Coordinates of C-alpha atoms in Angstrom, one line a residue:
M1 CA 3.0 -13.9 26.3
T2 CA 6.4 -15.3 25.4
R3 CA 9.1 -16.3 27.9
T4 CA 12.8 -15.5 27.5
L5 CA 15.0 -18.5 28.1
R6 CA 18.4 -17.2 27.0
D7 CA 20.9 -17.1 29.9
R8 CA 18.3 -18.5 32.3
R9 CA 19.7 -21.1 34.7
V10 CA 17.4 -24.1 34.3
L11 CA 17.4 -27.4 36.1
V12 CA 15.8 -30.3 34.2
A13 CA 14.4 -33.0 36.6
G14 CA 14.5 -36.3 34.9
A15 CA 16.6 -37.8 32.2
G16 CA 14.0 -39.8 30.3
V17 CA 12.5 -39.0 26.9
S18 CA 10.8 -35.8 27.8
G19 CA 13.8 -34.7 29.9
R20 CA 16.2 -35.2 27.1
S21 CA 14.0 -33.2 24.7
A22 CA 13.5 -30.4 27.2
A23 CA 17.3 -30.1 27.9
E24 CA 18.1 -30.1 24.1
A25 CA 15.5 -27.4 23.5
L26 CA 16.7 -25.3 26.4
L27 CA 20.3 -25.4 25.2
A28 CA 19.2 -24.4 21.7
A29 CA 17.4 -21.4 23.3
G30 CA 20.5 -20.3 25.0
A31 CA 19.8 -21.4 28.6
E32 CA 22.3 -22.7 31.1
V33 CA 21.1 -26.3 31.7
T34 CA 21.7 -28.8 34.4
V35 CA 20.0 -32.3 34.3
T36 CA 19.5 -34.5 37.3
D37 CA 18.1 -38.0 37.7
A38 CA 18.4 -40.8 40.2
S39 CA 19.7 -43.1 37.5
E40 CA 23.3 -42.4 36.5
E41 CA 22.8 -44.8 33.5
R42 CA 20.1 -42.5 32.1
L43 CA 22.2 -39.4 32.6
A44 CA 25.2 -41.1 30.9
A45 CA 23.0 -41.6 27.8
L46 CA 22.5 -37.8 27.4
D47 CA 25.5 -37.4 25.0
S48 CA 23.8 -34.6 23.1
V49 CA 23.1 -32.6 26.3
R50 CA 26.7 -33.0 27.5
A51 CA 28.0 -32.0 24.0
G52 CA 25.8 -28.9 24.1
G53 CA 27.3 -27.7 27.3
G54 CA 24.8 -29.1 29.8
R55 CA 25.8 -30.4 33.2
L56 CA 24.7 -33.8 34.3
L57 CA 24.4 -34.3 38.1
P58 CA 23.0 -37.4 39.6
G59 CA 20.6 -37.5 42.5
L60 CA 20.2 -33.9 43.4
L61 CA 17.9 -33.2 46.4
E62 CA 17.8 -29.4 45.9
P63 CA 18.4 -27.1 43.0
P64 CA 21.9 -25.8 42.4
A65 CA 22.5 -22.3 43.6
G66 CA 21.3 -19.7 41.2
T67 CA 18.6 -21.9 39.6
D68 CA 15.7 -19.8 38.5
L69 CA 13.5 -22.4 36.6
V70 CA 12.9 -26.1 37.0
V71 CA 11.5 -28.2 34.2
T72 CA 10.2 -31.5 35.6
S73 CA 9.4 -34.8 33.9
P74 CA 5.7 -35.4 34.3
G75 CA 5.8 -38.4 36.6
W76 CA 7.7 -36.5 39.4
R77 CA 5.4 -35.8 42.2
P78 CA 5.2 -32.4 43.8
G79 CA 6.4 -33.9 47.1
T80 CA 9.6 -35.2 45.6
P81 CA 12.4 -33.7 47.8
L82 CA 14.0 -31.9 44.8
L83 CA 10.7 -30.3 43.7
A84 CA 9.6 -29.5 47.3
A85 CA 13.0 -27.8 47.8
A86 CA 12.5 -25.8 44.6
A87 CA 9.0 -24.7 45.6
A88 CA 10.2 -23.7 49.1
A89 CA 12.8 -21.5 47.4
D90 CA 10.1 -19.9 45.3
I91 CA 11.7 -21.3 42.1
E92 CA 9.2 -21.6 39.2
I93 CA 8.4 -25.3 38.3
I94 CA 6.9 -26.2 34.9
G95 CA 6.6 -29.4 32.8
E96 CA 7.9 -30.2 29.3
V97 CA 4.5 -29.4 27.8
E98 CA 4.5 -25.9 29.3
L99 CA 8.1 -25.4 28.0
A100 CA 6.8 -26.4 24.6
W101 CA 4.0 -23.8 24.8
W102 CA 6.6 -21.1 25.7
L103 CA 8.7 -22.1 22.7
D104 CA 5.8 -22.2 20.4
R105 CA 4.4 -18.9 21.4
A106 CA 7.8 -17.3 20.6
R107 CA 7.5 -18.5 16.9
P108 CA 6.3 -15.9 14.3
E109 CA 3.4 -18.3 13.5
P110 CA 2.6 -20.5 16.5
A111 CA 1.0 -23.9 15.9
H112 CA -2.7 -24.7 16.5
W113 CA -3.0 -26.9 19.5
L114 CA -6.0 -29.3 19.8
A115 CA -5.7 -31.0 23.2
V116 CA -7.2 -34.3 24.5
T117 CA -7.2 -35.6 28.1
G118 CA -9.4 -38.0 30.1
T119 CA -9.0 -41.2 32.1
N120 CA -9.5 -43.4 29.1
G121 CA -9.4 -43.1 25.3
K122 CA -6.8 -40.4 25.0
T123 CA -4.4 -42.1 22.7
T124 CA -7.2 -43.5 20.5
T125 CA -8.8 -40.1 20.2
V126 CA -5.7 -38.2 19.5
T127 CA -4.5 -40.6 16.8
M128 CA -8.0 -40.6 15.3
L129 CA -7.8 -36.8 15.3
E130 CA -4.4 -36.9 13.6
S131 CA -5.8 -39.2 10.9
V132 CA -8.8 -36.8 10.3
L133 CA -6.5 -33.8 10.1
R134 CA -4.2 -35.5 7.7
A135 CA -7.2 -36.4 5.6
A136 CA -7.8 -32.7 5.4
E137 CA -4.3 -32.3 4.1
L138 CA -3.0 -30.4 7.2
D139 CA 0.5 -30.5 8.5
V140 CA -0.3 -32.3 11.8
V141 CA 1.4 -34.6 14.3
A142 CA 0.2 -36.4 17.3
C143 CA 2.4 -35.7 20.3
G144 CA 2.5 -35.5 24.1
N145 CA 1.6 -38.5 26.2
V146 CA 1.2 -40.5 22.9
G147 CA 5.0 -40.8 22.7
L148 CA 6.5 -37.8 20.8
P149 CA 7.4 -35.0 23.3
V150 CA 5.6 -31.8 22.5
V151 CA 8.8 -29.9 22.5
D152 CA 10.0 -32.0 19.6
A153 CA 6.8 -31.4 17.7
V154 CA 7.2 -27.7 18.2
R155 CA 10.8 -27.6 17.2
A156 CA 9.9 -29.6 14.0
G157 CA 7.7 -26.8 13.0
H158 CA 4.3 -28.6 12.5
R159 CA 1.4 -26.3 12.0
V160 CA -1.2 -28.3 13.9
L161 CA -0.5 -30.4 17.1
A162 CA -2.9 -33.1 18.2
V163 CA -1.8 -33.2 21.8
E164 CA -2.5 -36.0 24.3
L165 CA -2.1 -34.7 27.8
S166 CA -2.0 -36.8 31.0
S167 CA -3.0 -35.4 34.4
F168 CA 0.6 -35.2 35.4
Q169 CA 1.5 -33.1 32.3
L170 CA -1.5 -30.8 33.0
H171 CA -0.6 -30.5 36.7
W172 CA 2.7 -28.9 35.7
S173 CA 1.2 -26.6 33.0
R174 CA 0.7 -22.9 33.8
S175 CA -0.2 -20.9 30.7
L176 CA -1.2 -23.5 28.1
A177 CA -4.3 -22.4 26.2
A178 CA -5.2 -24.8 23.4
E179 CA -7.4 -23.7 20.5
A180 CA -9.8 -26.5 21.5
G181 CA -9.7 -29.1 24.2
V182 CA -11.7 -32.1 25.6
V183 CA -11.9 -34.1 28.8
L184 CA -13.2 -37.4 27.4
N185 CA -14.2 -38.9 30.8
L186 CA -13.1 -39.1 34.4
A187 CA -12.9 -42.0 36.8
D188 CA -10.7 -43.1 39.7
D189 CA -7.1 -43.3 38.5
H190 CA -3.7 -42.0 39.7
L191 CA -5.2 -41.3 43.1
D192 CA -1.9 -42.4 44.6
W193 CA -0.3 -39.4 42.8
H194 CA -3.1 -36.7 43.1
G195 CA -4.5 -37.8 46.4
T196 CA -8.2 -37.2 45.6
L197 CA -10.6 -37.5 42.7
D198 CA -11.2 -33.8 43.0
A199 CA -7.5 -33.0 42.6
Y200 CA -7.2 -35.4 39.7
G201 CA -10.2 -33.6 38.0
A202 CA -8.7 -30.2 38.7
A203 CA -5.6 -31.2 36.8
K204 CA -7.6 -32.5 33.9
A205 CA -9.7 -29.3 33.8
K206 CA -6.6 -27.3 32.9
V207 CA -7.1 -28.6 29.3
Y208 CA -10.0 -26.1 29.1
A209 CA -8.0 -23.0 30.0
G210 CA -8.2 -20.4 27.3
N211 CA -10.0 -22.6 24.8
V212 CA -11.9 -21.0 21.9
V213 CA -14.0 -24.2 21.8
A214 CA -14.4 -26.5 24.9
V215 CA -15.6 -30.0 24.0
H216 CA -17.1 -32.2 26.6
N217 CA -18.8 -35.6 26.9
A218 CA -22.5 -35.0 27.6
D219 CA -22.8 -38.7 28.8
D220 CA -20.1 -38.2 31.4
E221 CA -20.9 -36.2 34.6
W222 CA -17.3 -35.2 35.3
S223 CA -16.5 -34.1 31.8
T224 CA -19.7 -31.9 31.8
R225 CA -18.9 -30.4 35.1
L226 CA -15.2 -29.7 34.4
A227 CA -16.1 -27.9 31.1
T228 CA -18.6 -25.5 32.8
G229 CA -17.8 -21.9 31.8
A230 CA -14.9 -22.8 29.4
G231 CA -14.8 -21.5 25.9
R232 CA -17.6 -22.1 23.4
P233 CA -19.4 -25.2 24.7
V234 CA -19.7 -28.1 22.3
S235 CA -20.6 -31.6 23.5
F236 CA -20.9 -35.1 22.1
T237 CA -23.2 -37.9 23.0
L238 CA -23.9 -41.5 21.9
G239 CA -27.5 -40.6 21.6
E240 CA -29.2 -38.4 19.1
P241 CA -27.6 -34.9 19.1
G242 CA -29.4 -31.7 20.1
P243 CA -28.3 -28.3 18.9
G244 CA -24.6 -27.7 19.7
Q245 CA -23.9 -31.4 19.9
L246 CA -22.4 -34.2 17.9
G247 CA -24.0 -37.6 18.2
I248 CA -25.3 -40.7 16.6
T249 CA -28.6 -41.3 14.8
G250 CA -29.7 -43.7 12.1
G251 CA -26.3 -45.4 11.9
V252 CA -24.3 -42.1 11.2
L253 CA -22.3 -39.6 13.2
L254 CA -24.2 -36.3 13.0
D255 CA -22.8 -32.8 13.6
R256 CA -25.3 -30.2 14.9
A257 CA -22.6 -28.0 16.4
F258 CA -20.6 -26.8 13.5
A259 CA -23.0 -27.5 10.6
A260 CA -24.6 -24.7 8.6
D261 CA -27.9 -26.5 8.5
P262 CA -29.6 -26.7 11.9
A263 CA -30.7 -30.2 11.1
G264 CA -27.0 -31.2 11.1
E265 CA -24.4 -32.6 8.7
V266 CA -23.5 -36.3 8.4
L267 CA -19.8 -36.8 9.2
A268 CA -19.4 -40.6 8.8
D269 CA -21.0 -43.9 9.1
V270 CA -20.9 -45.8 12.4
A271 CA -19.2 -48.6 10.4
D272 CA -16.3 -46.2 9.6
V273 CA -15.2 -46.4 13.3
R274 CA -12.8 -49.2 14.1
P275 CA -12.5 -50.9 16.4
G276 CA -16.2 -50.7 17.2
G277 CA -18.0 -50.4 20.5
P278 CA -19.5 -47.5 22.4
H279 CA -16.2 -46.2 23.9
N280 CA -14.6 -45.9 20.4
L281 CA -17.7 -44.2 19.0
A282 CA -17.3 -41.7 21.8
N283 CA -13.6 -41.3 20.9
A284 CA -14.5 -40.7 17.3
L285 CA -17.1 -38.1 18.1
A286 CA -14.6 -36.3 20.3
A287 CA -11.9 -36.4 17.6
A288 CA -14.5 -35.1 15.1
A289 CA -15.6 -32.3 17.4
L290 CA -12.0 -31.1 17.8
A291 CA -11.3 -31.3 14.0
R292 CA -14.5 -29.5 13.2
A293 CA -13.5 -26.8 15.8
H294 CA -10.5 -26.3 13.6
G295 CA -12.6 -26.0 10.4
V296 CA -12.1 -29.5 9.0
P297 CA -14.9 -30.4 6.4
A298 CA -17.2 -33.3 7.0
D299 CA -15.8 -35.5 4.2
A300 CA -12.3 -35.3 5.8
V301 CA -13.8 -36.7 9.0
A302 CA -15.1 -39.7 7.2
R303 CA -11.9 -40.3 5.2
G304 CA -9.8 -39.9 8.3
L305 CA -11.8 -42.3 10.4
R306 CA -11.8 -44.9 7.6
A307 CA -8.0 -44.5 7.3
F308 CA -7.4 -44.8 11.1
E309 CA -5.3 -47.7 12.2
P310 CA -6.0 -48.7 15.9
G311 CA -3.0 -48.8 18.2
A312 CA -1.5 -51.9 19.7
H313 CA -3.0 -53.5 22.9
R314 CA -6.4 -51.7 22.5
S315 CA -9.1 -54.4 21.9
V316 CA -6.9 -56.3 19.5
V317 CA -8.0 -59.8 18.5
V318 CA -4.8 -61.8 18.6
A319 CA -6.2 -65.3 17.8
E320 CA -9.3 -67.6 17.7
T321 CA -9.4 -71.1 19.1
G322 CA -12.4 -73.3 18.7
G323 CA -14.9 -70.5 18.5
T324 CA -13.2 -68.5 21.3
T325 CA -11.9 -65.0 20.6
W326 CA -8.7 -63.9 22.4
V327 CA -8.6 -60.1 22.9
D328 CA -5.6 -58.1 24.1
D329 CA -6.7 -54.9 25.8
S330 CA -3.6 -54.5 28.0
K331 CA -4.0 -50.7 27.7
A332 CA -7.0 -51.0 30.0
T333 CA -4.9 -50.0 33.0
N334 CA -7.8 -48.8 35.2
P335 CA -11.3 -49.9 36.1
H336 CA -13.0 -47.4 33.8
A337 CA -11.1 -48.7 30.7
A338 CA -11.7 -52.3 31.7
D339 CA -15.4 -51.6 32.0
A340 CA -15.6 -50.4 28.4
A341 CA -13.6 -53.5 27.3
L342 CA -15.9 -55.9 29.1
R343 CA -19.1 -54.3 27.9
A344 CA -18.0 -55.0 24.3
H345 CA -18.6 -58.7 24.8
D346 CA -21.6 -60.8 26.0
R347 CA -19.7 -63.6 27.6
V348 CA -16.1 -63.2 28.9
V349 CA -13.3 -65.2 30.5
W350 CA -11.5 -62.2 32.1
I351 CA -7.8 -61.9 32.9
A352 CA -7.4 -59.1 35.4
G353 CA -5.1 -57.7 38.0
G354 CA -1.9 -55.7 38.6
L355 CA -1.3 -52.4 40.4
L356 CA -4.6 -50.6 41.2
K357 CA -3.0 -47.2 42.1
G358 CA -5.6 -46.5 44.7
A359 CA -8.6 -47.4 42.4
D360 CA -11.7 -49.4 43.6
V361 CA -13.0 -52.4 41.5
E362 CA -16.3 -52.9 43.4
E363 CA -18.5 -51.1 40.8
L364 CA -16.5 -52.6 37.9
V365 CA -17.2 -56.2 39.1
A366 CA -20.8 -55.5 40.1
R367 CA -21.6 -54.0 36.7
N368 CA -20.1 -56.9 34.7
A369 CA -20.9 -59.9 36.9
G370 CA -23.5 -61.2 34.5
R371 CA -21.2 -61.4 31.6
L372 CA -18.4 -63.3 33.4
A373 CA -17.9 -67.0 32.6
A374 CA -14.7 -67.2 34.6
V375 CA -11.9 -64.9 35.9
V376 CA -8.1 -65.4 36.1
L377 CA -6.3 -63.0 38.4
I378 CA -2.7 -61.9 38.2
G379 CA -0.6 -59.3 39.8
R380 CA 0.0 -57.7 43.2
D381 CA -3.5 -56.4 43.9
R382 CA -5.4 -59.5 42.8
A383 CA -6.9 -59.9 46.3
A384 CA -9.0 -56.8 45.8
F385 CA -10.5 -58.3 42.7
A386 CA -11.0 -61.7 44.5
E387 CA -12.9 -60.0 47.3
A388 CA -15.1 -58.0 45.0
L389 CA -15.9 -61.1 42.9
A390 CA -16.8 -63.0 46.1
R391 CA -19.3 -60.3 47.0
H392 CA -20.8 -59.6 43.5
A393 CA -20.2 -62.7 41.5
P394 CA -19.9 -65.7 43.9
H395 CA -21.0 -68.1 41.1
V396 CA -18.1 -67.2 38.8
P397 CA -15.0 -69.5 38.9
V398 CA -11.9 -67.6 39.9
D399 CA -8.3 -68.8 39.4
E400 CA -5.3 -66.9 40.9
V401 CA -1.8 -66.9 39.5
S402 CA 1.0 -65.9 41.8
A403 CA 3.9 -66.1 39.4
G404 CA 5.2 -63.0 37.8
D405 CA 6.5 -61.8 34.4
D406 CA 5.9 -63.8 31.2
A407 CA 5.7 -67.1 33.1
G408 CA 2.7 -65.8 35.1
M409 CA 1.0 -64.6 31.9
S410 CA 1.6 -68.0 30.3
Q411 CA -0.1 -69.7 33.3
A412 CA -3.0 -67.2 33.2
V413 CA -3.6 -68.0 29.5
T414 CA -3.5 -71.7 30.1
R415 CA -6.0 -71.5 32.9
A416 CA -8.2 -69.2 30.9
A417 CA -8.2 -71.7 28.0
A418 CA -9.6 -74.3 30.4
H419 CA -12.7 -72.1 30.9
A420 CA -13.1 -71.0 27.3
A421 CA -16.0 -72.1 25.2
P422 CA -17.4 -71.3 21.7
G423 CA -18.9 -67.9 21.7
T424 CA -16.9 -66.5 24.6
A425 CA -14.1 -64.0 24.5
V426 CA -11.0 -64.4 26.6
L427 CA -10.2 -60.8 27.4
L428 CA -7.0 -59.4 28.9
A429 CA -8.3 -56.1 30.4
P430 CA -6.4 -55.9 33.6
A431 CA -8.0 -52.8 35.1
A432 CA -4.6 -52.1 36.7
A433 CA -1.1 -51.0 35.9
S434 CA 1.5 -53.5 34.8
M435 CA 4.8 -52.6 36.6
D436 CA 4.5 -55.2 39.3
M437 CA 5.0 -57.9 36.7
F438 CA 6.0 -56.3 33.4
T439 CA 8.0 -53.4 32.0
D440 CA 4.8 -51.7 30.8
Y441 CA 1.4 -52.4 29.4
A442 CA 2.9 -53.2 26.0
H443 CA 5.2 -55.9 27.5
R444 CA 2.1 -57.3 29.3
G445 CA 0.1 -57.4 26.0
R446 CA 3.0 -59.0 24.1
A447 CA 3.3 -61.7 26.8
F448 CA -0.4 -62.4 26.5
A449 CA -0.3 -62.6 22.7
D450 CA 2.7 -64.9 22.8
A451 CA 1.1 -67.2 25.3
V452 CA -2.1 -67.4 23.3
R453 CA -0.3 -68.1 20.0
A454 CA 1.6 -70.9 21.8
L455 CA -1.7 -72.7 22.5
P456 CA -2.0 -75.9 20.4
A457 CA -5.2 -74.9 18.6
A458 CA -4.5 -71.2 18.2
E459 CA -5.4 -69.7 14.8
P460 CA -4.1 -66.2 14.0
A461 CA -6.7 -63.5 13.7
T462 CA -7.4 -62.3 10.1
G463 CA -7.1 -58.6 9.2
G464 CA -10.0 -56.4 8.2

């Protein structure tokens, strides 16, 4: 079903990247557009919206009279006064992704959507998927939570969209029905936004609505549960695959879901997956499953995985000093991601802490206590880490850094260096968000890398 936007009176809530894209697309579709934001500075930057006839009104607490649609930026909570007022007035509220779906369905030849969500691994999986689809010579772009608004990808006319979707974006989606979708995993995260793990899972489960193929992680209880009854079931596992699965056996990624031969078809070597580690093998299998659901041949999967370039701040080795490896995994913004990062190393000096967003670190610390050589804690919620460490790893030296911003990270790196030894990894995997000390996780990762490279004996990591 297509939605008519011409002459509709639309309020765009939020003047960030997705808000700007939504407002421009709505104006192009003939809607009457108003944009609001708490920041007058952000509104003032929307020159294209103003030039197109849009109104810019700061700090609205209720929709203007006559508004019949609200398009919200993903981070706005349902309880925000403006959105609560819109809901009370029975005004339809959608997100930028849902708007993109409406616009795409109105095209003569809509794009094929392959959608990825989960607590961790989304960006790696969706960019792996993009690389595989490009290896198959398809017109594809990665979009959504990865950075490029989906509205922009639709308006550019791409034929295949590899869409990364956050729980916020899915919460505000209504009719989205991707060709194939996957929930990679689910663990405590964003509970301050959703309230409960069940509500968070329900938002993630929207990725399965209307799928032809529903991909799930057979090794993850939540992923398996959320996919129940959705589309054609296809799963992936780090073990040997059964019928209808993708998995790993004899050092290769094997497809027994889409292969013509019941014995399966080899997709790639384990060595083709970079960076390595169980979590990235799972990401590669998920990307391969979505690509195969779209009909991509096996040889393109191998070529795409070999061509894939890992993103910044995801298990990146930034330097080596005296046999110690320094690893930036600032993207590990919750305990589940930090657990995967820690399990990739036998002996770790761990730099952790930040904003926990309602998550619990007890299980994370208990599972990894045996691999910890020392811990350096940073950020607002470092006390929660310290308490868990005292209970589950009382033998492990713990340093706390109270300073913020880059100076705090510099202190953390210096203290970590004092505990480092040959054969250990010093790992920045904070298990928490960054906004208490830094602009974002990328700023935190850069501060870590800069501090490491400033160490007297630092040697830059070599490529490969």
